[in-house]
Coordinates of C-alpha atoms and ligand atoms in Angstrom, one line a residue:
X1090 CA 97.3 34.1 61.5
X1091 CA 100.5 33.4 58.9
X1092 CA 103.3 31.0 59.4
X1093 CA 106.9 32.0 59.6
X1094 CA 108.2 29.9 56.6
X1095 CA 111.0 27.6 57.3
X1096 CA 113.5 28.7 54.7
X1097 CA 115.1 25.2 54.1
X1098 CA 117.5 26.4 51.5
X1099 CA 119.1 29.2 53.7
X1100 CA 119.4 26.8 56.8
X1101 CA 120.7 24.3 54.1
X1102 CA 123.6 26.4 52.6
X1103 CA 124.4 27.4 56.0
X1104 CA 125.0 23.7 57.5
X1105 CA 126.9 23.1 54.0
X1106 CA 129.4 26.3 55.0
X1107 CA 130.3 25.1 58.4
X1108 CA 130.7 21.5 57.0
X1109 CA 133.0 22.5 54.2
X1110 CA 134.5 25.1 57.1
X1111 CA 135.1 21.7 59.2
X1112 CA 136.4 20.0 56.0
X1113 CA 139.2 22.4 55.6
X1114 CA 140.2 22.4 59.1
X1115 CA 140.9 18.5 58.6
X1116 CA 142.2 18.3 55.6
X1117 CA 144.8 21.2 56.9
X1118 CA 145.2 20.1 60.8
X1119 CA 145.3 16.4 60.6
X1120 CA 145.7 15.8 56.7
X1121 CA 142.3 13.5 56.1
X1122 CA 140.3 14.6 53.5
X1123 CA 136.8 13.0 53.7
X1124 CA 135.1 11.0 50.4
X1125 CA 132.0 9.8 49.0
X1126 CA 131.5 7.3 46.8
X1127 CA 128.0 7.9 45.2
X1128 CA 127.0 4.3 43.1
X1129 CA 124.6 4.5 40.2
X1130 CA 122.6 1.4 38.6
X1131 CA 121.0 1.9 35.4
X1132 CA 119.7 4.9 33.7
X1133 CA 117.3 5.9 35.9
X1134 CA 116.3 9.9 34.8
X1135 CA 115.5 11.2 38.2
X1136 CA 118.1 8.9 40.0
X1137 CA 120.8 11.0 37.3
X1138 CA 120.1 14.0 38.4
X1139 CA 119.7 13.6 42.2
X1140 CA 123.6 11.6 41.8
X1141 CA 124.8 14.7 39.5
X1142 CA 123.6 17.3 42.6
X1143 CA 125.0 14.7 45.2
X1144 CA 128.5 14.9 43.4
X1145 CA 128.6 18.5 43.3
X1146 CA 127.3 19.0 46.3
X1147 CA 130.4 16.9 47.4
X1148 CA 133.1 19.0 45.4
X1149 CA 131.8 22.2 46.6
X1150 CA 132.1 20.7 50.2
X1151 CA 136.0 20.2 49.5
X1152 CA 135.4 16.4 50.3
X1153 CA 136.3 13.6 47.3
X1154 CA 133.3 12.6 45.4
X1155 CA 134.4 9.4 43.7
X1156 CA 131.6 8.1 41.3
X1157 CA 130.3 4.9 40.0
X1158 CA 128.3 3.6 37.6
X1159 CA 127.0 0.4 36.8
X1160 CA 124.5 -0.9 33.8
X1161 CA 120.8 -1.2 34.0
X1162 CA 121.8 -5.1 33.7
X1163 CA 124.1 -5.6 36.2
X1164 CA 124.0 -8.4 38.4
X1165 CA 123.7 -8.4 42.3
X1166 CA 127.3 -9.9 42.6
X1167 CA 128.9 -7.3 40.4
X1168 CA 127.6 -4.5 43.0
X1169 CA 128.5 -6.7 45.7
X1170 CA 131.5 -6.6 44.4
X1171 CA 131.9 -3.0 44.1
X1172 CA 130.5 -2.3 47.8
X1173 CA 133.6 -4.7 49.0
X1174 CA 135.8 -2.3 47.0
X1175 CA 134.8 0.6 48.5
X1176 CA 134.3 -0.7 52.3
X1177 CA 137.9 -1.7 51.8
X1178 CA 139.1 2.1 50.3
X1179 CA 140.8 3.7 52.8
X1180 CA 139.5 7.2 50.4
X1181 CA 136.1 6.3 50.8
X1182 CA 134.6 7.4 54.2
X1183 CA 131.2 7.0 53.0
X1184 CA 129.1 4.5 50.3
X1185 CA 125.5 5.9 48.9
X1186 CA 124.2 3.2 46.5
X1187 CA 121.6 5.2 45.1
X1188 CA 118.2 3.4 45.4
X1189 CA 115.7 2.3 43.6
X1190 CA 117.9 -0.8 42.6
X1191 CA 116.9 -2.7 39.5
X1192 CA 114.8 -5.6 39.6
X1193 CA 117.2 -8.5 39.9
X1194 CA 118.9 -6.6 42.7
X1195 CA 118.1 -7.0 46.2
X1196 CA 118.3 -3.7 47.9
X1197 CA 118.4 -4.7 51.3
X1198 CA 121.2 -7.4 50.6
X1199 CA 123.2 -4.2 49.0
X1200 CA 122.2 -2.2 52.1
X1201 CA 123.7 -5.3 54.6
X1202 CA 126.8 -5.4 52.7
X1203 CA 127.8 -1.5 53.1
X1204 CA 130.2 -1.3 56.1
X1205 CA 128.1 0.4 58.7
X1206 CA 130.8 3.2 59.6
X1207 CA 130.3 4.3 56.1
X1208 CA 126.8 3.8 55.6
X1209 CA 126.5 7.6 55.2
X1210 CA 122.6 6.8 54.2
X1211 CA 122.0 5.7 57.6
X1212 CA 119.6 2.6 56.3
X1213 CA 122.1 -0.4 57.6
X1214 CA 120.2 -2.3 59.9
X1215 CA 123.1 -2.1 62.7
X1216 CA 122.8 2.2 62.3
X1217 CA 118.9 1.2 62.0
X1218 CA 119.3 -0.7 65.4
X1219 CA 121.5 1.5 67.0
X1220 CA 119.2 4.7 66.7
X1221 CA 116.4 2.5 67.8
X1222 CA 118.3 2.0 71.1
X1223 CA 119.8 5.0 71.6
X1224 CA 123.4 4.6 70.4
X1225 CA 125.5 7.0 68.5
X1226 CA 124.9 6.1 64.9
X1227 CA 124.8 7.1 61.0
X1228 CA 121.1 8.2 60.7
X1229 CA 119.0 8.9 57.6
X1230 CA 119.9 12.4 55.7
X1231 CA 116.2 13.5 55.3
X1232 CA 115.1 12.8 58.4
X1233 CA 118.0 14.2 60.5
X1234 CA 117.4 17.1 58.2
X1235 CA 113.6 17.5 59.3
X1236 CA 114.5 17.9 62.8
X1237 CA 117.0 20.3 62.4
X1238 CA 114.7 22.1 60.6
X1239 CA 111.8 21.9 63.8
X1240 CA 114.9 22.6 65.9
X1241 CA 115.4 26.4 64.1
X1242 CA 111.6 26.8 65.2
X1243 CA 111.6 25.1 69.0
X1244 CA 114.9 25.7 71.2
X1245 CA 114.4 21.9 72.6
X1246 CA 111.5 19.2 71.5
X1247 CA 111.5 17.6 74.8
X1248 CA 107.6 17.1 75.4
X1249 CA 106.3 18.3 72.2
X1250 CA 103.4 16.1 70.9
X1251 CA 104.9 15.2 67.6
X1252 CA 102.7 13.5 64.9
X1253 CA 105.0 11.7 61.8
X1254 CA 102.7 10.6 58.8
X1255 CA 104.2 8.1 57.4
X1256 CA 106.0 4.7 58.6
X1257 CA 108.5 4.4 55.7
X1258 CA 112.2 2.7 56.5
X1259 CA 113.3 6.0 54.9
X1260 CA 111.9 8.7 56.3
X1261 CA 109.1 8.1 58.7
X1262 CA 109.9 5.4 61.2
X1263 CA 113.9 7.4 61.5
X1264 CA 112.1 11.1 62.0
X1265 CA 110.1 9.1 64.5
X1266 CA 113.2 7.6 66.8
X1267 CA 115.3 10.9 66.2
X1268 CA 112.1 12.6 67.7
X1269 CA 111.8 10.3 70.0
X1270 CA 115.8 10.9 71.2
X1271 CA 114.6 14.2 71.2
X1272 CA 112.2 13.8 74.5
X1273 CA 109.4 14.5 72.2
X1274 CA 106.2 12.3 72.5
X1275 CA 105.8 10.9 69.5
X1276 CA 103.0 9.1 67.3
X1277 CA 103.4 7.3 63.8
X1278 CA 100.4 7.2 61.7
X1279 CA 99.7 5.8 58.4
X1280 CA 97.3 4.3 55.8
X1281 CA 95.6 2.2 58.3
X1282 CA 95.3 4.7 61.0
X1283 CA 91.7 5.8 62.1
X1284 CA 90.1 9.4 62.0
X1285 CA 94.4 10.7 60.6
X1286 CA 92.7 14.6 60.9
X1287 CA 92.0 13.6 64.8
X1288 CA 95.4 12.7 65.1
X1289 CA 96.9 15.3 63.1
X1290 CA 95.3 18.0 65.1
X1291 CA 96.7 17.0 68.5
X1292 CA 100.1 17.9 66.9
X1293 CA 102.5 20.3 68.5
X1294 CA 104.7 18.9 65.7
X1295 CA 103.4 17.6 62.3
X1296 CA 105.6 15.8 60.3
X1297 CA 104.2 14.2 56.7
X1298 CA 105.7 11.9 54.8
X1299 CA 102.9 10.1 52.9
X1300 CA 103.6 11.0 48.9
X1301 CA 100.3 12.3 48.3
X1302 CA 100.2 15.5 46.9
X1303 CA 98.1 18.0 49.5
X1304 CA 96.5 15.3 51.6
X1305 CA 96.9 16.9 54.8
X1306 CA 94.3 19.6 55.1
X1307 CA 94.5 23.3 56.9
X1308 CA 92.1 22.0 59.3
X1309 CA 94.2 19.0 60.2
X1310 CA 96.4 21.6 62.2
X1311 CA 96.8 22.6 65.7
X1312 CA 96.7 26.6 65.4
X1313 CA 100.2 27.6 66.1
X1314 CA 101.8 24.1 65.1
X1315 CA 105.3 23.8 63.2
X1316 CA 104.6 21.8 60.3
X1317 CA 107.4 19.8 58.5
X1318 CA 106.6 18.4 54.6
X1319 CA 108.7 16.1 53.5
X1320 CA 106.6 15.1 50.6
X1321 CA 107.6 15.7 47.2
X1322 CA 105.0 15.3 44.4
X1323 CA 104.9 16.0 40.5
X1324 CA 101.1 17.4 39.5
X1325 CA 100.3 17.5 36.3
X1326 CA 99.6 21.2 34.5
X1327 CA 98.6 22.0 31.1
X1328 CA 100.9 21.1 27.9
X1329 CA 102.7 18.3 29.7
X1330 CA 104.1 21.0 32.4
X1331 CA 104.0 19.9 35.9
X1332 CA 104.3 21.5 39.3
X1333 CA 105.9 20.2 42.0
X1334 CA 104.1 20.0 45.8
X1335 CA 104.3 18.5 49.2
X1336 CA 102.1 16.2 51.1
X1337 CA 100.6 19.4 52.8
X1338 CA 97.6 21.9 51.6
X1339 CA 100.4 24.9 51.7
X1340 CA 97.8 28.1 51.1
X1341 CA 95.8 26.5 53.8
X1342 CA 97.9 25.0 56.2
X1343 CA 100.4 28.4 56.6
X1344 CA 97.3 30.0 57.5
X1345 CA 97.0 28.0 60.9
X1346 CA 100.5 26.6 61.6
X1347 CA 102.7 28.9 63.1
X1348 CA 105.8 27.4 61.0
X1349 CA 105.9 25.7 57.9
X1350 CA 108.3 24.1 55.5
X1351 CA 107.4 25.0 51.5
X1352 CA 107.9 22.5 49.3
X1353 CA 110.5 23.0 47.1
X1354 CA 113.2 24.6 49.1
X1355 CA 112.1 22.7 53.0
X1356 CA 113.3 19.5 53.4
X1357 CA 114.9 18.6 50.2
X1358 CA 118.2 20.7 50.6
X1359 CA 118.5 19.5 54.0
X1360 CA 118.8 16.0 52.7
X1361 CA 122.1 16.9 51.0
X1362 CA 123.1 19.0 53.7
X1363 CA 123.0 16.3 56.1
X1364 CA 124.6 13.6 53.9
X1365 CA 127.8 16.0 54.0
X1366 CA 127.3 16.0 57.5
X1367 CA 127.0 12.5 57.7
X1368 CA 129.8 12.0 55.7
X1369 CA 132.5 14.2 57.8
X1370 CA 131.1 12.6 60.5
X1371 CA 131.9 8.9 59.5
X1372 CA 135.4 10.1 58.2
X1373 CA 136.2 11.9 61.6
X1374 CA 134.8 8.5 63.0
X1375 CA 137.0 6.2 61.1
X1376 CA 140.3 8.2 62.0
X1377 CA 139.5 8.4 66.3
X1378 CA 138.6 11.7 65.9
X1379 CA 135.7 13.4 67.4
X1380 CA 133.7 15.2 65.1
X1381 CA 133.3 18.9 64.9
X1382 CA 130.2 20.4 66.9
X1383 CA 127.7 21.7 64.5
Ligands
LIG1774 P1 106.8 5.5 50.8 O1 107.6 4.6 51.1 O2 105.7 5.7 50.0 O3 105.6 5.7 52.6 C1 104.4 6.3 52.5 C2 103.9 6.1 53.8 O4 102.8 6.9 53.7 C3 103.7 4.7 53.7 O5 103.7 4.7 55.4 C4 102.2 4.8 54.1 O6 101.1 3.9 55.3 C5 101.6 6.3 54.3 N1 100.3 6.2 53.5 C6 100.3 6.5 52.3 N2 99.0 6.7 51.9 C7 98.2 7.2 53.4 C8 97.0 7.6 53.4 N3 96.3 7.8 53.0 N4 97.0 7.9 55.3 C9 97.8 8.1 55.9 N5 99.5 7.3 55.3 C10 99.4 7.1 53.9 O7 107.1 6.8 50.6 P2 108.4 7.6 51.6 O8 109.6 7.2 51.0 O9 108.4 8.0 53.1 O10 108.2 9.2 51.1 C11 107.1 10.0 51.6 C12 107.5 11.3 50.5 O11 108.6 11.9 50.9 C13 107.7 11.2 49.0 O12 106.6 12.1 48.6 C14 108.8 11.1 48.7 O13 109.3 11.7 47.4 C15 109.3 12.2 50.0 N6 110.6 12.6 50.0 C16 111.4 13.5 50.0 C17 112.6 13.4 50.5 C18 113.6 14.7 50.2 O14 114.4 14.4 50.1 N7 112.7 16.0 50.5 C19 113.4 12.0 51.0 C20 112.4 10.9 50.7 C21 111.3 11.2 50.5 P3 101.4 1.9 55.1 O15 102.8 2.1 55.5 O16 100.4 1.8 55.6 O17 101.5 1.9 53.1

């Protein structure tokens, strides 16, 4: 068997196109222009690349992008001050503080200071709690992207046996909550799970969010299963070069799975598309408008 490749690039481009159209209509019919503030503290090169990519995507979608850059030496109080100003700014529909933050700043304190209605990363405890108890919430972008990709394969996720490998607050836990909300039967696994290969082998839908290059092998996968690989791992090659691989051994897994996301080009592009979607939803909610269906 050779798995269908879930083309995240194309699916994300389609979603971004729909968000752009909705932004255009919102501006034309209601005079509302969603805006997102991206706050970067310090000069972590990976974060700078992410922030540049995000800002470009925001501008391409017709939304406003407000970029804030603070030095690596910025204090927690300075960052809290920026967040308070953005909370109060009506032109800002969504606030994203790029993580990780320098050591002197408590990330949880910053996340908790963001207005939950503008929390387009979906990390605020209010949104986390709302997701957990089944209320409408802004939900984290990468997990949302995983679920949207799975739904391109399965008309409904209801009743599927879903196994999530990884329990981080950023990916594993929220993706499990979203799958539960879709009525999948969800198992969350982690580094202390006994006999992980057997647990994975039960999955109709396997989500790998581990951060370990190609850890999930082909023989862990149930024939015909859908595999969503969240991992992004840099593997060194010769002469200072590197390649990027997922948490799933792709070549092996593609022989067994029914559908699989590649790395790169699977979950990654969905993250930014879902950030735009969240910002659009946040802007509509703040203006008392119902969010356009996607
Ligand atoms: P994380 O915070 O390091 O969490 C990793 C999880 O994997 C933890 O729950 C850990 O278990 C579990 N784990 C580690 N080793 C394991 C093992 N041997 N067996 C079973 N479970 C194991 O990572 P993360 O932030 O969730 O990110 C996961 C991956 O997704 C990374 O490669 C990251 O780069 C990628 N990522 C991609 C995107 C995207 O846009 N595509 C976005 C976010 C993250 P314990 O809790 O027991 O330690």
